[in-house]
Every structure is written in C-alpha cells, then in structure tokens.
Amino acid sequence: MTFAIRPLLQDYRQLFRDGLWDNNVVTGQLLALCPLLAVTGTATNGLGLGLATTFVLVASGLLVSLFRGIITPEVRIPVFILLIASLVTLVDLVMNAYLYAMHQALGLFIPLIVTNCAILGRAEAFASRQPVHRAVADGLAMGLGFTLILVVLGAVREIPGQGTLFADARLLLGEGFAWMELTLIPDYRGLLLMILPPGAFLALGFILAGKRVLDARRSARTAPQGATAATP
Amino acid sequence: MTTPTPVSGPHTHAPGGIATDMTWVALALLPATAFGIYLFGWPALNLLLVTVTSALAFEAVCLKLARRPLRPALSDGSALVTGLLLALTLPPWSPWWIGVLGAGFALVVGKHVFGGLGQNLFNPAMLARVALLISFPLEMTTWVIPQPLFTPGAPGFLEGVAITFAGAPVPDALTGATVLGQAQTGLSQDLGLSRSLEGVYDPLHQALGWIPASLGEGSALLLLAGGMVLLARRIIPWEIPLALLGTLALLATAFMLVDPECHAGPGLHLSSGGVLLAAFFIATDPVTSPATRAGRLLFGAGCGLLVFVIRTWGGYPEGIAFAILLMNAMTPLIDHYLRPRTFGRTRRGRPLEPTQTAPDGAGRRP
C-alpha cells in the first residue's frame, strides 16, 4: 500500500481554503449567524466562542465519521445531536471550571453551540460520508474560518464601540496574554450603536459585501476575457 | 381568449421631477429653518451647514464608489433635503461631529447601501437620527433654551464656533427639558401633569416654537404653513399627514378625557416632539411610504398610533422617529396587500372592456 503524501496535502489545502474563505461558515454559507451576532461585542468574546465551537466541530467530525458505518440513516439526526450535545456539555463544564469569567461573558451561548446549525450541517453534509482524517480536517478548517469571522466582527464592533481591542483577553487566555489588551483610543466615550445588536447586523453586512467585492475582483483577474465579470 | 383591442396609453406629461419637488420641499422648510436659526443662534447655523455639507460630500463619495455620474444625483437636491431634515431634528447646539456622523449614517447606511435614491427601505434622516439617539444619548438630549440672535444672552459668532467645533460646554443654566421630557419625568415621580408642566407648557410659546427643542421642530405654525404649501403644490399626498395627526389627536383626546392628570391633550401632542415636521416632511417621503390612498391612510394612522404608544408607555419621551421607521418597515407589506389598480384592469385584475364604463370604481385615480 502506497501512501501518497502530495495529493493528501493538496486535499487538505483545498479543505482549508474552503473552510477559511470560499465556503466559510458565515460568509459563504450564512450559517451560525445567531451566536455570531449575539456574542461579538468584543473580539475576545468572539475568540472564546470561536475556539469552543472549533473544538466541538473537530470532535463531532471525528465521532460522526468514526461511527458513520453503524448509524442508520433513519436515526442519524438524533444521534448526531446526541454526540454534539455531549461534546458541548463537556466544553460548557470545562469552561465553567477553568475560564469562569469567560463563561459568564458568553453566558447562554456556550450551551447553545448544540443548536449551531453549522455543526449539524457539517456532520450531515460532510463527516457522515467522509473518512476520519478528512472529517477532522474539515471540522478544523470550518471552525477556524468561523473563529476568524467572529474575531474580525468582534474587532470591527469593539474598536469604534469602546475604543479597545481584545479587552479582557486575559480572562480567556491567561495572564500571559495581557499584552493583547489594547486601548486604541484613550478616554473614548464609545459608540453605543456598535455594541448593541444593530451594530452586529451593520458590521456583518459590510463584511459580507467586502467578501463579495474581493471575490469579484479575484474572478475578474483570473478570467479577464470571455464572460463579463460582475462589477462589485 | 379575447383579441386585444388597442387602447391609447396615458400620454399626459407632468413637468418637473425630483429636483423640482426637492426644491419645493427645501423652500417649504425655509421659514421654520430660518426661525430655528434665529432662536438658537450661531451654533444652530454652524450645525446646519456642517450637516448639509457633509451630506453632499457623503453622497459624492458613495456615487464615486459606485462609479455613477456625480452631477445628476448631486444636483437633484435629495441629499441636500436629507441633510436639511436631519439637521432640523438635531439639538441645535450639538457638536459638529454629531452632524457629520449623522449625515454619513443617513447617506451611506440609510441610502446608498440599498442602491441609492428610490431604493431605500427607511427614511435616511430618521434612520440617522435614531442611530445618533441610541449612540449618543447625552448629546442628543441636551436642549438649550432659545437664545435668539443679537439678544444679550446669545452667543456671538466666535462663541458659536466654539460651541459647535471646539466642544465648548453648554452652561447648565441655558439648558432645559423639552415639554414631553418634563411630562414624562413628572409622571414617573407621581406628580400630576398640571403640576409637572407648570411654567413649562404655554400653548402660545408652543405654537410659536419658543421652547427648548430640536433646531427645526419648534415652530408649529411655520411648519404647518410649509406643509400647506407642499399640499397645495400636490408634492406630498394629504392622506399621510391627515391620518397621522388625526389618529394622534383622537387618541390624545380620548385618553385626556379619561384621565387629564396622566395624559396630555392633543394640543401638546401635536405641537411638540417634531410631530408636525415629521407628518408633513418626513412621513410623506415617497420612497418609503405606500403607493395607494388606502395604504397611505393606514401608514399615517400607524405612525400616529405608534407615536402615542411610545410616548405614553415607552421609555423615550418622544417617539416620532421610531414610529416612522417602524411604519417604513411595514410599507412593503402594505403595498403587497393594497395595490394600485393596474392600468386597463379592474381592481380585481380582470381586463377592462374598452367601451364599458368601469364597474367598481375603476377609472378613478388609484
């Protein structure tokens, strides 16, 4: 049995490309918007929820893919939910024990990872039909892509909203990361709109529009002749 | 299937267009604007100029980004009217950045994100006002007592520049609560209306606009006159102001009769909080209001009802901006159910017989 490393790496590259950009959970599939809009008041909160979700995505991909031979199609959805819920409970308890302040900040949205449609979506659409290594790689890629958007959206809201970046990062990552907490605008009174829910919708709208502009520019560059590219 | 009989189309041509309408709207606002500037002095003029200029600048930037021609859109006056309306709803001594941020929000998020003039779901000026009110509650509720130009207490030109551009603090002695704010505070402290409004509410001052208020909302009479001009020119439909003011007056009267100590009368409700400005100049925005007569009546009545509900049971003493935005959101639904009659068809959608006089009201203007 030959073990070809090059096609495997290319395969992984494609998976990560999909997860981080082309088929990103948020900007590509428009899934998981509820926790996204709710917790991104600061970049740190986004990072916390993103990492928790990434862990659940990787572990659920692993388990679903492992058991895909013995889960019958009729009961697959309840079984997937059961697996995901067990993992989320694990994350919830661990965060409650070791990252208590972060757990308080994210509140209900940690247990609600169970209902994050991106996770069930990946289990159903990908992990239940793929070998273990691809399912894990896809979970990691999708989770990192989700985290990326969470952190970007958190930063876009936090900087105009309260003039800081990664406020309270030490609550999530420990005292060693106190250097991440930046105060960009000292003595700033804040733009309340960006911290409140409407700010999340506005910022997400601009991020989606921004991705479409970049994609349109890229496709116009790769295919300058022939079909007319949509103007951004 | 019947063979189609050619019927001549409607060839009546209405002269004028967006630019003409916008010019008339601006002209009709002019008396109230000028009076507002007289009452609140140089800072008000500075704020007005900053807001209108930045509205035009943001319009130009958005058009540039969308690669559209600048001249037709800039000269049709729609950005100017948006900036003017926004400025008229701001506290007159606001700092300059309130005007700039508000104009930016109105033009970029309220208008061009949707695709420019005619595409927006919400009235840009009201959207910006609400965004500012939510973001900067302190600045947006600092009302000054009128300091007319060239009177001893009024700020001079340089002081005006300092107030608008350098953030010179507004002395506490010069600020006061709006009548509605006073009423709400009084009610929350279980004072009756007659006691909490003592010395604050004077119907004559209210009608003239001699009250702490937004730049252009004060003078009920001048706003009414401007609205009448627009109605006479048929630039705005009569249904929306009538339904809005009628509903609000009716509700206010009914509740006042039930309990005059807890509910202000129709005179106070109609003359304060920018209701007249909104009823004639903002709710009638043709882009964000329904297309049919019945739809407009419903729209206006909905605005009036919401204003009353927000003022009486809501957290904000003034609610017209929220009311208009909520009804703007209902406009597509209203237009879905109350559609104009298609030309050449009955209201039920059947083709008209060419010779037959229309049975169920067809032939009247939709």
XYZ file of C-alpha atoms in Angstrom:
598
model
C 0.000 0.000 0.000
C 1.493 3.266 -1.092
C 0.915 6.320 0.963
C 0.941 9.351 -1.326
C 1.653 12.453 0.718
C 1.365 15.060 -2.017
C -2.300 14.518 -3.045
C -3.186 14.355 0.646
C -1.637 17.739 1.302
C -3.380 19.204 -1.710
C -6.632 17.754 -0.445
C -6.093 19.373 2.961
C -5.201 22.636 1.298
C -8.488 22.587 -0.563
C -10.375 21.792 2.663
C -8.777 24.708 4.475
C -9.297 27.012 1.540
C -12.998 26.127 1.635
C -13.283 26.494 5.382
C -11.408 29.748 5.722
C -12.640 31.581 2.658
C -14.582 30.065 -0.242
C -17.170 28.131 1.735
C -16.749 29.880 5.080
C -19.487 29.037 7.585
C -20.558 32.659 7.841
C -19.531 34.473 4.687
C -20.036 31.501 2.371
C -22.914 29.542 3.850
C -24.543 32.209 6.024
C -24.930 29.731 8.873
C -24.413 30.187 12.631
C -25.499 33.811 12.483
C -27.327 33.776 15.821
C -24.314 33.219 18.092
C -22.210 35.301 15.715
C -24.420 38.363 16.071
C -25.004 37.849 19.773
C -21.525 37.454 21.240
C -19.273 39.606 19.068
C -19.423 42.669 21.289
C -15.677 42.293 21.731
C -13.021 40.426 19.793
C -12.191 38.390 22.899
C -15.726 37.079 23.227
C -15.642 36.163 19.555
C -12.361 34.328 20.017
C -13.717 32.428 23.026
C -16.848 31.234 21.290
C -14.890 30.520 18.112
C -12.404 28.271 19.894
C -15.167 26.426 21.753
C -17.077 25.898 18.515
C -13.926 24.755 16.735
C -13.322 22.123 19.391
C -16.898 20.865 19.031
C -16.653 20.839 15.231
C -13.409 18.824 15.235
C -14.584 16.352 17.876
C -18.032 15.893 16.345
C -16.436 15.363 12.930
C -14.217 12.710 14.434
C -17.034 10.872 16.232
C -19.586 11.110 13.435
C -17.061 9.893 10.907
C -15.962 7.029 13.198
C -19.485 5.803 13.730
C -20.793 6.531 10.255
C -20.821 2.795 9.431
C -23.180 1.864 12.239
C -25.526 4.886 12.326
C -28.579 4.045 10.243
C -29.994 6.846 8.090
C -33.333 6.793 9.944
C -31.898 7.837 13.299
C -28.867 9.795 12.132
C -30.115 13.269 13.130
C -30.917 12.395 16.793
C -27.622 10.530 17.066
C -25.666 13.459 15.647
C -27.397 15.832 18.044
C -26.688 13.471 20.933
C -22.989 13.358 20.059
C -22.800 17.123 19.608
C -24.716 17.795 22.823
C -22.357 15.552 24.823
C -19.361 17.434 23.449
C -20.935 20.823 24.148
C -21.733 19.812 27.712
C -18.088 18.859 28.086
C -16.950 22.270 26.794
C -19.509 24.023 28.965
C -18.356 22.304 32.152
C -14.654 22.740 31.364
C -15.098 26.454 30.632
C -17.193 26.884 33.755
C -14.422 25.275 35.798
C -11.323 26.880 34.304
C -12.468 30.036 32.469
C -15.199 31.181 34.785
C -15.201 34.874 33.783
C -15.260 33.995 30.095
C -18.064 31.539 30.740
C -20.021 34.305 32.417
C -19.426 36.658 29.486
C -20.521 34.169 26.840
C -23.404 33.035 29.004
C -26.100 31.048 27.299
C -24.236 30.875 24.014
C -21.927 28.087 25.147
C -24.765 25.564 25.727
C -26.409 26.907 22.584
C -23.485 25.655 20.476
C -25.616 22.475 20.292
C -28.082 24.278 18.087
C -25.402 25.901 15.939
C -26.570 24.787 12.517
C -23.041 24.858 11.159
C -22.092 21.887 13.348
C -25.049 19.689 12.441
C -24.612 20.862 8.864
C -21.008 19.656 8.707
C -21.900 16.366 10.426
C -24.709 15.719 7.971
C -23.136 17.039 4.789
C -19.515 16.088 5.309
C -18.427 13.996 8.268
C -21.071 11.273 7.840
C -19.740 10.425 4.369
C -16.014 11.000 4.685
C -13.035 9.188 6.174
C -11.966 10.223 9.659
C -8.907 12.242 8.669
C -10.850 14.375 6.171
C -13.726 14.885 8.607
C -11.336 16.122 11.303
C -9.517 18.398 8.859
C -12.805 19.816 7.631
C -14.008 20.413 11.189
C -10.784 22.249 11.997
C -10.945 24.324 8.814
C -14.603 25.252 9.280
C -14.044 26.024 12.953
C -11.053 28.255 12.226
C -12.990 30.012 9.485
C -15.836 30.648 11.919
C -13.378 31.881 14.552
C -11.785 34.196 12.015
C -15.093 35.876 11.207
C -16.043 36.037 14.898
C -12.787 37.789 15.763
C -12.954 40.148 12.779
C -16.557 41.074 13.504
C -15.748 41.454 17.207
C -12.860 43.783 16.368
C -14.921 45.789 13.876
C -17.537 46.339 16.589
C -15.188 46.739 19.535
C -12.843 49.363 18.093
C -15.494 52.007 17.290
C -17.752 50.743 20.066
C -15.445 51.181 23.034
C -12.047 52.087 21.607
C -10.291 48.887 22.681
C -9.170 45.656 21.048
C -9.183 42.255 22.773
C -10.379 43.766 26.043
C -10.294 41.188 28.862
C -8.205 38.779 26.775
C -6.514 37.578 29.977
C -9.818 36.152 31.168
C -9.762 33.808 28.199
C -6.089 33.119 27.581
C -4.466 33.713 30.973
C -2.251 36.418 32.432
C 0.434 35.786 29.813
C -1.755 37.384 27.191
C -2.335 40.684 28.949
C -0.261 42.355 26.183
C -3.090 41.658 23.735
C -5.409 44.053 25.523
C -5.036 47.265 23.583
C -6.655 50.577 24.290
C -6.629 52.204 20.881
C -8.478 55.394 21.750
C -7.865 56.607 25.304
C -10.682 58.426 27.115
C -13.162 57.290 24.480
C -16.820 57.617 25.367
C -17.944 54.926 22.981
C -20.304 54.489 20.075
C -23.091 52.548 21.721
C -24.705 51.567 18.429
C -21.836 49.246 17.507
C -22.029 47.358 20.809
C -25.809 46.922 20.570
C -27.332 44.292 18.227
C -27.896 46.692 15.286
C -24.140 47.232 15.135
C -23.654 43.494 14.642
C -26.041 43.424 11.706
C -24.453 46.513 10.145
C -20.907 45.243 10.540
C -21.807 41.766 9.255
C -23.471 43.330 6.223
C -20.342 45.278 5.405
C -18.142 42.191 5.909
C -20.319 40.132 3.526
C -20.254 42.939 0.970
C -16.485 43.194 1.364
C -16.017 39.485 0.659
C -18.162 39.719 -2.457
C -16.118 42.656 -3.728
C -12.851 40.764 -3.148
C -14.223 37.615 -4.824
C -15.479 39.590 -7.810
C -12.086 41.294 -8.178
C -10.335 37.929 -7.994
C -12.536 36.297 -10.593
C -12.179 39.341 -12.832
C -8.398 38.994 -12.553
C -8.286 35.251 -13.227
C -10.721 35.427 -16.158
C -10.289 38.817 -17.762
C -11.511 37.668 -21.172
C -14.772 35.971 -22.055
C -17.636 36.247 -19.636
C -18.162 39.722 -18.228
C -17.365 39.772 -14.568
C -19.917 41.272 -12.238
C -18.863 44.730 -11.150
C -18.505 44.948 -7.406
C -59.252 34.478 -25.110
C -60.369 37.873 -26.351
C -58.489 39.684 -29.021
C -56.719 42.685 -27.534
C -58.138 45.998 -28.669
C -55.534 48.736 -28.837
C -56.309 51.446 -26.334
C -54.325 54.652 -26.302
C -51.949 54.967 -23.377
C -51.783 57.736 -20.827
C -49.835 60.428 -22.568
C -50.263 63.209 -20.053
C -46.875 64.571 -19.163
C -46.197 66.022 -15.754
C -43.409 68.572 -15.894
C -40.842 68.719 -13.157
C -39.189 65.868 -11.378
C -37.118 65.041 -8.367
C -35.202 68.314 -8.499
C -38.369 70.428 -8.635
C -40.001 68.518 -5.774
C -36.897 68.696 -3.640
C -36.576 72.429 -4.259
C -40.152 72.929 -3.101
C -39.576 70.795 -0.008
C -36.485 72.830 0.858
C -38.362 76.089 0.241
C -41.257 74.964 2.405
C -38.813 74.155 5.189
C -37.102 77.518 4.865
C -39.324 79.572 7.259
C -39.068 77.007 10.051
C -35.313 76.666 9.434
C -34.718 80.403 9.462
C -36.756 80.777 12.631
C -34.822 77.926 14.256
C -31.557 79.648 13.413
C -32.879 82.927 14.797
C -33.962 81.224 18.033
C -30.840 79.197 18.650
C -28.246 81.482 17.134
C -24.865 80.864 15.501
C -24.298 77.328 16.786
C -27.502 76.234 15.048
C -26.379 77.770 11.759
C -22.984 76.069 12.072
C -24.622 72.712 12.735
C -26.966 73.121 9.774
C -24.118 73.998 7.415
C -21.944 71.135 8.674
C -24.750 68.596 8.309
C -25.838 69.668 4.829
C -22.268 69.951 3.544
C -21.299 66.551 4.835
C -24.490 65.023 3.420
C -23.482 66.280 -0.022
C -19.906 65.075 0.495
C -21.017 61.577 1.542
C -23.390 61.435 -1.437
C -20.490 62.287 -3.741
C -18.205 59.671 -2.157
C -20.875 56.946 -2.465
C -21.588 57.818 -6.084
C -17.864 57.743 -6.789
C -17.539 54.300 -5.182
C -20.496 53.010 -7.180
C -18.975 54.555 -10.331
C -22.086 56.566 -11.076
C -22.186 60.076 -12.554
C -21.995 62.723 -9.846
C -23.749 65.680 -11.382
C -27.350 64.423 -11.848
C -27.569 62.883 -8.391
C -25.926 65.790 -6.591
C -27.991 68.433 -8.333
C -31.373 66.776 -7.779
C -31.329 68.036 -4.206
C -32.231 64.777 -2.495
C -29.029 64.638 -0.457
C -29.479 68.285 0.429
C -33.012 67.667 1.709
C -31.853 64.627 3.671
C -29.123 66.703 5.315
C -31.521 69.562 5.974
C -34.172 67.304 7.535
C -31.563 65.595 9.693
C -30.181 68.933 10.897
C -33.665 70.148 11.760
C -34.200 67.153 14.052
C -30.919 67.578 15.965
C -30.482 69.509 19.209
C -29.338 72.893 17.882
C -26.146 73.195 19.916
C -24.841 69.717 19.097
C -21.119 69.413 18.352
C -20.063 69.224 14.690
C -19.285 65.517 14.717
C -22.926 64.707 15.502
C -23.860 66.342 12.202
C -21.078 64.631 10.265
C -21.710 61.170 11.711
C -25.448 61.550 11.242
C -25.112 62.668 7.632
C -22.716 59.793 6.973
C -25.077 57.253 8.504
C -28.048 58.673 6.599
C -26.382 58.690 3.218
C -24.188 55.591 3.419
C -26.210 53.142 5.528
C -29.629 54.701 5.012
C -29.496 55.288 1.289
C -26.575 54.081 -0.794
C -26.216 50.645 0.769
C -29.689 49.926 -0.609
C -28.733 51.212 -4.054
C -29.256 54.952 -3.914
C -32.211 57.252 -4.373
C -35.526 55.421 -4.561
C -34.198 52.075 -3.311
C -34.015 52.672 0.424
C -36.393 50.950 2.822
C -36.127 53.515 5.626
C -36.156 57.280 5.627
C -32.434 58.139 5.782
C -32.800 61.207 8.003
C -34.892 59.343 10.589
C -32.571 56.343 10.496
C -29.625 58.615 11.233
C -31.482 60.418 13.994
C -32.339 57.151 15.734
C -28.782 55.854 15.332
C -27.461 59.067 16.906
C -30.013 58.994 19.716
C -29.085 55.413 20.603
C -25.345 56.020 20.301
C -25.023 59.419 21.980
C -27.891 59.767 24.448
C -26.226 62.671 26.256
C -25.546 64.933 23.265
C -28.875 64.105 21.667
C -30.891 65.188 24.689
C -29.108 68.432 25.578
C -31.750 71.013 24.777
C -30.997 74.709 25.052
C -33.492 77.355 25.990
C -33.956 79.696 22.995
C -31.214 82.357 22.833
C -32.277 84.489 19.874
C -29.631 86.050 17.691
C -28.439 89.525 18.705
C -30.019 89.379 22.170
C -27.716 89.967 25.166
C -27.590 86.346 26.352
C -26.990 84.815 22.933
C -23.545 83.513 21.961
C -21.681 85.653 19.468
C -20.197 84.321 16.260
C -16.921 83.203 17.840
C -18.665 81.656 20.817
C -20.924 79.855 18.357
C -17.903 78.436 16.555
C -16.502 77.340 19.908
C -19.748 75.584 20.850
C -20.073 73.711 17.555
C -16.454 72.970 16.673
C -14.390 73.143 19.836
C -16.741 71.380 22.205
C -17.214 74.360 24.486
C -19.562 73.143 27.216
C -23.145 74.319 27.170
C -23.813 76.043 30.513
C -26.403 74.190 32.571
C -28.333 77.398 33.076
C -29.072 77.545 29.374
C -30.443 74.027 29.053
C -33.922 72.831 29.782
C -36.098 69.788 29.310
C -38.480 69.502 26.407
C -42.122 69.654 27.311
C -42.574 65.958 26.629
C -39.466 65.099 28.622
C -40.760 67.205 31.502
C -44.136 65.470 31.324
C -42.567 62.031 31.432
C -40.258 62.911 34.316
C -43.180 64.383 36.224
C -45.332 61.317 35.683
C -42.546 58.993 36.774
C -42.394 60.932 40.057
C -46.167 60.677 40.500
C -46.697 64.382 40.026
C -49.838 65.171 38.107
C -49.468 66.663 34.647
C -50.809 70.028 35.753
C -48.029 70.301 38.338
C -45.159 68.923 36.295
C -45.974 71.157 33.325
C -46.478 74.263 35.430
C -44.483 77.076 33.885
C -43.180 74.802 31.136
C -46.129 74.379 28.840
C -47.577 77.533 27.374
C -49.746 76.978 24.288
C -48.671 80.266 22.717
C -44.940 79.573 23.098
C -45.567 76.058 21.908
C -47.253 77.257 18.716
C -44.531 79.815 18.016
C -41.724 77.440 18.895
C -40.264 79.444 21.786
C -39.283 76.248 23.594
C -36.234 74.050 24.123
C -36.435 71.793 21.086
C -34.643 70.496 18.025
C -33.419 73.035 15.507
C -36.483 72.946 13.305
C -39.203 71.156 15.190
C -40.315 74.032 17.330
C -42.451 76.387 15.396
C -45.753 74.625 14.852
C -47.226 77.461 12.814
C -44.339 77.799 10.372
C -44.133 74.035 9.865
C -47.866 73.928 9.272
C -47.547 76.720 6.710
C -44.751 74.886 4.902
C -46.792 71.698 4.901
C -49.757 73.541 3.435
C -47.591 74.842 0.587
C -46.488 71.307 -0.249
C -50.068 70.053 -0.044
C -51.241 72.843 -2.321
C -48.492 72.016 -4.829
C -49.515 68.336 -4.569
C -45.921 67.411 -3.800
C -46.993 65.434 -0.755
C -50.186 63.372 -0.507
C -52.752 64.636 2.009
C -53.551 61.161 3.349
C -50.422 60.657 5.428
C -50.378 63.924 7.432
C -54.142 63.792 7.899
C -54.173 60.203 9.141
C -51.096 60.710 11.312
C -52.232 63.905 13.004
C -55.857 62.728 13.175
C -55.010 59.441 14.863
C -52.680 61.103 17.331
C -55.210 63.844 18.153
C -58.013 61.313 18.547
C -56.033 59.075 20.873
C -54.753 62.026 22.884
C -58.248 63.440 23.290
C -59.736 60.102 24.303
C -57.068 59.437 26.917
C -57.157 63.007 28.179
C -60.887 62.745 28.747
C -60.353 59.555 30.727
C -57.600 60.940 32.944
C -56.372 64.506 32.356
C -53.742 64.241 35.085
C -51.912 61.383 33.375
C -52.408 62.132 29.704
C -51.568 65.339 27.891
C -54.101 66.751 25.478
C -53.999 66.790 21.684
C -52.580 70.317 21.532
C -49.424 69.330 23.372
C -49.065 66.065 21.489
C -49.394 67.643 18.055
C -47.225 70.687 18.680
C -44.265 69.005 20.334
C -41.562 66.494 19.611
C -41.360 67.193 15.910
C -44.696 65.610 15.055
C -45.617 68.335 12.564
C -42.198 68.276 10.925
C -42.418 64.508 10.575
C -46.053 64.410 9.458
C -45.583 66.818 6.560
C -41.954 66.425 5.556
C -40.665 63.029 6.646
C -43.509 60.508 6.715
C -44.504 61.718 3.256
C -41.204 60.633 1.715
C -42.488 58.991 -1.495
C -39.797 56.312 -1.430
C -40.642 54.876 1.966
C -44.420 55.322 2.110
C -47.146 53.248 0.422
C -48.369 53.874 -3.101
C -52.156 53.780 -2.696
C -54.613 56.053 -0.929
C -55.775 53.331 1.461
C -52.181 52.316 2.099
C -51.196 55.887 2.928
C -54.108 56.305 5.307
C -53.085 53.092 7.038
C -49.451 54.191 7.101
C -50.274 57.583 8.613
C -52.630 56.090 11.182
C -49.996 53.533 12.133
C -47.430 56.308 12.674
C -49.881 58.259 14.846
C -50.759 55.204 16.907
C -47.110 54.271 17.427
C -46.147 57.810 18.453
C -48.846 57.773 21.077
C -47.932 54.304 22.324
C -44.218 55.133 22.546
C -44.821 58.458 24.281
C -47.323 57.073 26.738
C -45.891 53.686 27.642
C -42.404 53.686 26.108
C -39.027 54.613 27.528
C -38.445 57.596 25.238
C -40.447 60.777 25.756
C -40.517 61.412 22.004
C -41.283 58.661 19.567
C -41.931 60.012 16.108
C -38.627 58.825 14.631
C -39.159 55.280 15.887
C -42.773 55.332 14.725
C -41.828 56.358 11.210
C -39.074 53.764 10.957
C -41.419 51.002 12.139
C -44.057 52.018 9.622
C -41.384 52.298 6.899
C -40.665 48.657 7.598
C -44.373 47.888 7.134
C -44.576 49.714 3.797
C -43.665 46.728 1.574
C -46.327 44.659 3.347
C -48.946 47.399 2.966
C -48.052 47.749 -0.696
C -48.368 43.980 -1.104
C -51.965 43.903 0.099
C -53.168 47.329 -1.017
C -52.063 47.594 -4.593
C -52.849 50.312 -7.082
C -55.231 49.304 -9.847
C -53.301 48.201 -12.922
C -53.998 50.483 -15.843
C -56.588 48.879 -18.116
C -57.769 46.413 -15.495
C -60.381 46.368 -12.771
C -59.372 46.280 -9.117
C -59.775 42.533 -9.219
C -57.265 42.307 -12.030
C -59.697 41.486 -14.890
C -59.133 43.362 -18.153
C -61.479 46.276 -18.739
C -63.797 46.146 -21.730
C -62.637 49.086 -23.830
C -66.087 50.653 -24.318
C -67.582 49.768 -20.996
C -67.563 52.303 -18.193
C -65.687 50.795 -15.333
C -67.866 48.976 -12.783
C -66.149 49.011 -9.436
C -64.515 52.337 -9.179
C -62.013 51.738 -11.960
C -61.282 54.884 -13.870
C -60.845 56.884 -10.740
C -57.322 57.743 -9.846
C -55.741 54.915 -7.909
